[in-house]
Amino acid sequence: MRIDIWSDIACPWCYVGKRRLETALAAFPHRDEVEVVWHSFELMPDAPEQPVETAQEMLARKFGVPREQAAEMQQRVSGLAAEEGMSWDHEHSVHVRTRSAHRLLHLALEEGGPAQQSALKEALLDAYFTQAANVADPALLTGLATSVGLDGDRVSEVLGSQEYDDAVEADVAQAARYGATGVPFYVIDEKYGVSGAQPAELFAQVLDKAWADTHPALETVGGGTDVCGPDGCAI
């Protein structure tokens, strides 16, 4: 089974949804046969490359509300994150563009496969929400990428170029074809779409349904009395 996930680094619901999916997968009997691939989706591609304000200040400006109201918005989702076992410093998260981080996720997928990509995705989300780090900073990105096993020279090469820009754009275009206008957005076995950070119970139901579609249970007919077994044959 394959799960394709569109998300952004600076998306709180994407991190909450990641934890909820992981909860469902932990209880899924066929977890070892599930491949998870992450796809790019920039919520704010016009965000600055260098931080000039916090995410909280950006929210207040964008929605035309007092900063206290923006703080309450952040606190609500941080409370849900706490229910999933996470402790965020979202109040101090900075508003920056996430394009370089997305390009590195494509590098990780190409170089090390889904496992390495997932490790980098977790590191990036943790850096942004738990550490309130600047995920547009090349030094930080290099440190995170090498910490999950990527080659430092290769990372520097990608960050110093526009490599994988086309892959990011292709992901965004594919999301549009699926009809996804926001993230997180999940596609399971190219058949079932799930929008938003749904409860773990819903993810579990979709996983079971998708698995049953491709691994149908054998329907046995007949009474089964005229058979031979370890104890002999019924005569």
Tab-separated table of C-alpha atoms in Angstrom:
chain	number	residue	atom	x	y	z
A	1	MET	CA	0.000	0.000	0.000
A	2	ARG	CA	1.214	3.500	-0.818
A	3	ILE	CA	0.189	6.735	0.888
A	4	ASP	CA	1.001	10.011	-0.881
A	5	ILE	CA	0.773	13.082	1.309
A	6	TRP	CA	0.743	16.718	0.225
A	7	SER	CA	1.752	19.102	2.996
A	8	ASP	CA	3.777	22.167	3.905
A	9	ILE	CA	6.478	22.599	6.548
A	10	ALA	CA	4.796	25.630	8.127
A	11	CYS	CA	1.346	24.021	8.295
A	12	PRO	CA	0.235	23.157	11.844
A	13	TRP	CA	-2.551	20.862	10.673
A	14	CYS	CA	-0.018	18.946	8.592
A	15	TYR	CA	1.985	18.084	11.709
A	16	VAL	CA	-1.119	17.172	13.703
A	17	GLY	CA	-2.345	15.061	10.793
A	18	LYS	CA	1.025	13.339	10.550
A	19	ARG	CA	0.783	12.217	14.163
A	20	ARG	CA	-2.791	11.024	13.753
A	21	LEU	CA	-1.891	8.991	10.678
A	22	GLU	CA	1.076	7.509	12.543
A	23	THR	CA	-1.266	6.464	15.344
A	24	ALA	CA	-3.481	4.687	12.834
A	25	LEU	CA	-0.498	3.055	11.130
A	26	ALA	CA	0.917	1.830	14.442
A	27	ALA	CA	-2.207	-0.275	14.931
A	28	PHE	CA	-2.466	-1.341	11.284
A	29	PRO	CA	-1.604	-5.055	10.933
A	30	HIS	CA	0.138	-4.489	7.588
A	31	ARG	CA	2.221	-1.448	8.583
A	32	ASP	CA	5.425	-2.987	7.226
A	33	GLU	CA	3.869	-3.105	3.773
A	34	VAL	CA	2.921	0.582	3.717
A	35	GLU	CA	5.069	3.134	1.870
A	36	VAL	CA	4.625	6.831	2.680
A	37	VAL	CA	5.775	9.468	0.187
A	38	TRP	CA	5.647	13.203	0.901
A	39	HIS	CA	4.776	15.817	-1.712
A	40	SER	CA	5.284	19.568	-1.801
A	41	PHE	CA	2.613	22.185	-1.279
A	42	GLU	CA	3.564	25.785	-0.508
A	43	LEU	CA	0.756	27.498	1.343
A	44	MET	CA	2.425	30.892	0.982
A	45	PRO	CA	4.913	30.854	-1.902
A	46	ASP	CA	5.219	34.638	-1.588
A	47	ALA	CA	6.610	34.383	1.952
A	48	PRO	CA	10.009	36.071	2.407
A	49	GLU	CA	13.274	34.157	2.162
A	50	GLN	CA	14.452	35.977	5.295
A	51	PRO	CA	12.184	36.323	8.359
A	52	VAL	CA	10.769	39.773	8.973
A	53	GLU	CA	7.900	38.782	11.263
A	54	THR	CA	6.590	35.836	13.250
A	55	ALA	CA	3.872	33.550	11.945
A	56	GLN	CA	1.634	35.041	14.611
A	57	GLU	CA	2.230	38.566	13.323
A	58	MET	CA	1.588	37.375	9.781
A	59	LEU	CA	-1.744	35.817	10.796
A	60	ALA	CA	-2.842	39.029	12.492
A	61	ARG	CA	-1.908	41.049	9.405
A	62	LYS	CA	-3.434	38.595	6.921
A	63	PHE	CA	-6.800	38.299	8.663
A	64	GLY	CA	-6.902	41.853	9.992
A	65	VAL	CA	-7.274	40.794	13.614
A	66	PRO	CA	-5.495	41.842	16.814
A	67	ARG	CA	-2.344	39.897	17.603
A	68	GLU	CA	-4.039	38.486	20.706
A	69	GLN	CA	-6.655	36.850	18.492
A	70	ALA	CA	-3.951	35.407	16.257
A	71	ALA	CA	-2.273	34.040	19.375
A	72	GLU	CA	-5.530	32.337	20.375
A	73	MET	CA	-5.706	30.724	16.918
A	74	GLN	CA	-2.222	29.315	17.419
A	75	GLN	CA	-2.955	28.190	20.949
A	76	ARG	CA	-5.981	26.179	19.838
A	77	VAL	CA	-3.995	24.109	17.373
A	78	SER	CA	-1.059	23.866	19.793
A	79	GLY	CA	-3.500	22.353	22.278
A	80	LEU	CA	-4.477	19.714	19.733
A	81	ALA	CA	-0.798	19.063	19.096
A	82	ALA	CA	-0.338	18.479	22.835
A	83	GLU	CA	-3.067	15.834	22.677
A	84	GLU	CA	-0.893	14.076	20.091
A	85	GLY	CA	2.138	14.187	22.405
A	86	MET	CA	3.834	17.279	20.985
A	87	SER	CA	5.008	20.422	22.757
A	88	TRP	CA	5.213	23.369	20.366
A	89	ASP	CA	6.753	26.824	20.550
A	90	HIS	CA	4.473	28.016	17.776
A	91	GLU	CA	4.226	31.480	19.287
A	92	HIS	CA	7.773	32.197	18.130
A	93	SER	CA	7.667	30.432	14.736
A	94	VAL	CA	8.852	32.746	11.975
A	95	HIS	CA	7.106	33.430	8.686
A	96	VAL	CA	9.419	32.294	5.873
A	97	ARG	CA	9.223	30.581	2.520
A	98	THR	CA	9.566	26.796	2.618
A	99	ARG	CA	10.639	26.166	-1.011
A	100	SER	CA	14.218	25.152	-0.151
A	101	ALA	CA	12.991	22.687	2.461
A	102	HIS	CA	10.665	21.125	-0.105
A	103	ARG	CA	13.491	20.796	-2.604
A	104	LEU	CA	15.559	18.942	-0.018
A	105	LEU	CA	12.670	16.569	0.614
A	106	HIS	CA	12.785	15.658	-3.068
A	107	LEU	CA	16.530	15.124	-2.789
A	108	ALA	CA	16.000	12.837	0.212
A	109	LEU	CA	13.411	10.802	-1.680
A	110	GLU	CA	15.713	10.393	-4.661
A	111	GLU	CA	18.835	9.631	-2.647
A	112	GLY	CA	17.481	7.548	0.215
A	113	GLY	CA	13.897	6.631	-0.602
A	114	PRO	CA	10.712	7.163	1.443
A	115	ALA	CA	12.328	6.290	4.784
A	116	GLN	CA	14.984	9.000	4.527
A	117	GLN	CA	12.459	11.465	3.176
A	118	SER	CA	10.129	10.796	6.118
A	119	ALA	CA	13.007	11.286	8.566
A	120	LEU	CA	13.786	14.669	7.036
A	121	LYS	CA	10.111	15.652	7.013
A	122	GLU	CA	9.880	14.970	10.746
A	123	ALA	CA	13.090	16.895	11.398
A	124	LEU	CA	11.805	19.916	9.469
A	125	LEU	CA	8.424	19.958	11.196
A	126	ASP	CA	10.050	19.565	14.597
A	127	ALA	CA	12.467	22.400	13.852
A	128	TYR	CA	9.675	24.747	12.826
A	129	PHE	CA	7.062	23.991	15.454
A	130	THR	CA	9.008	22.692	18.443
A	131	GLN	CA	12.176	24.760	18.129
A	132	ALA	CA	10.703	27.789	16.313
A	133	ALA	CA	13.699	27.593	13.981
A	134	ASN	CA	14.111	29.408	10.669
A	135	VAL	CA	13.519	26.620	8.139
A	136	ALA	CA	14.652	28.860	5.280
A	137	ASP	CA	18.162	29.191	6.738
A	138	PRO	CA	20.635	27.210	4.602
A	139	ALA	CA	22.810	26.370	7.612
A	140	LEU	CA	19.865	24.934	9.529
A	141	LEU	CA	18.623	23.028	6.487
A	142	THR	CA	22.067	21.575	5.888
A	143	GLY	CA	22.316	20.451	9.499
A	144	LEU	CA	18.907	18.791	9.412
A	145	ALA	CA	19.552	17.112	6.063
A	146	THR	CA	22.930	15.708	7.081
A	147	SER	CA	21.491	14.548	10.411
A	148	VAL	CA	19.244	12.110	8.538
A	149	GLY	CA	22.087	10.844	6.364
A	150	LEU	CA	22.187	13.091	3.302
A	151	ASP	CA	25.598	14.061	1.931
A	152	GLY	CA	26.561	17.586	2.955
A	153	ASP	CA	28.164	18.501	-0.367
A	154	ARG	CA	25.112	17.316	-2.259
A	155	VAL	CA	22.832	19.290	0.051
A	156	SER	CA	24.904	22.444	-0.494
A	157	GLU	CA	24.760	21.882	-4.231
A	158	VAL	CA	20.967	21.695	-4.181
A	159	LEU	CA	20.578	24.699	-1.882
A	160	GLY	CA	22.873	26.756	-4.080
A	161	SER	CA	20.793	26.085	-7.175
A	162	GLN	CA	17.189	25.758	-8.321
A	163	GLU	CA	17.410	21.969	-8.489
A	164	TYR	CA	14.123	20.159	-7.789
A	165	ASP	CA	12.105	23.330	-8.411
A	166	ASP	CA	10.393	21.458	-11.216
A	167	ALA	CA	9.570	18.591	-8.853
A	168	VAL	CA	7.973	21.013	-6.390
A	169	GLU	CA	5.893	22.576	-9.150
A	170	ALA	CA	4.875	19.131	-10.404
A	171	ASP	CA	3.621	18.229	-6.928
A	172	VAL	CA	1.565	21.419	-6.744
A	173	ALA	CA	0.089	20.717	-10.172
A	174	GLN	CA	-0.815	17.156	-9.184
A	175	ALA	CA	-2.561	18.402	-6.055
A	176	ALA	CA	-4.638	20.724	-8.218
A	177	ARG	CA	-5.602	17.836	-10.488
A	178	TYR	CA	-6.803	15.936	-7.444
A	179	GLY	CA	-8.868	18.953	-6.447
A	180	ALA	CA	-6.839	19.682	-3.319
A	181	THR	CA	-6.966	23.349	-2.397
A	182	GLY	CA	-5.380	22.956	1.033
A	183	VAL	CA	-3.240	20.618	3.071
A	184	PRO	CA	-2.752	18.103	4.496
A	185	PHE	CA	-4.145	15.996	1.682
A	186	TYR	CA	-3.696	12.217	1.556
A	187	VAL	CA	-4.105	9.844	-1.370
A	188	ILE	CA	-4.159	6.147	-0.484
A	189	ASP	CA	-3.325	3.697	-3.252
A	190	GLU	CA	-4.329	6.344	-5.803
A	191	LYS	CA	-7.939	5.560	-4.954
A	192	TYR	CA	-9.000	7.230	-1.706
A	193	GLY	CA	-8.474	10.902	-0.931
A	194	VAL	CA	-8.531	12.245	2.614
A	195	SER	CA	-8.541	15.994	3.215
A	196	GLY	CA	-7.428	17.520	6.490
A	197	ALA	CA	-5.994	16.278	9.769
A	198	GLN	CA	-8.683	13.682	10.323
A	199	PRO	CA	-8.932	11.608	13.538
A	200	ALA	CA	-6.808	8.467	13.736
A	201	GLU	CA	-10.008	6.402	13.696
A	202	LEU	CA	-10.936	7.676	10.241
A	203	PHE	CA	-7.441	6.977	8.917
A	204	ALA	CA	-7.713	3.446	10.316
A	205	GLN	CA	-11.008	2.889	8.500
A	206	VAL	CA	-9.591	4.074	5.179
A	207	LEU	CA	-6.461	1.944	5.605
A	208	ASP	CA	-8.569	-1.143	6.248
A	209	LYS	CA	-10.808	-0.411	3.270
A	210	ALA	CA	-7.887	0.230	0.903
A	211	TRP	CA	-6.161	-2.958	2.019
A	212	ALA	CA	-9.327	-5.021	1.570
A	213	ASP	CA	-9.721	-3.656	-1.964
A	214	THR	CA	-6.383	-5.085	-3.059
A	215	HIS	CA	-6.311	-8.111	-0.733
A	216	PRO	CA	-9.881	-9.467	-0.771
A	217	ALA	CA	-10.684	-12.140	1.775
A	218	LEU	CA	-11.417	-15.618	0.416
A	219	GLU	CA	-15.083	-16.514	0.632
A	220	THR	CA	-15.494	-20.192	1.503
A	221	VAL	CA	-18.673	-21.997	0.433
A	222	GLY	CA	-19.857	-25.442	1.463
A	223	GLY	CA	-20.142	-27.065	4.845
A	224	GLY	CA	-16.601	-28.348	4.957
A	225	THR	CA	-17.546	-31.779	6.402
A	226	ASP	CA	-16.194	-34.032	3.649
A	227	VAL	CA	-12.535	-33.207	4.200
A	228	CYS	CA	-9.347	-34.781	5.515
A	229	GLY	CA	-7.324	-33.122	8.233
A	230	PRO	CA	-4.503	-33.810	10.694
A	231	ASP	CA	-6.800	-36.080	12.698
A	232	GLY	CA	-7.877	-38.142	9.709
A	233	CYS	CA	-10.760	-38.094	7.244
A	234	ALA	CA	-14.461	-37.754	7.934
A	235	ILE	CA	-16.173	-40.882	6.587
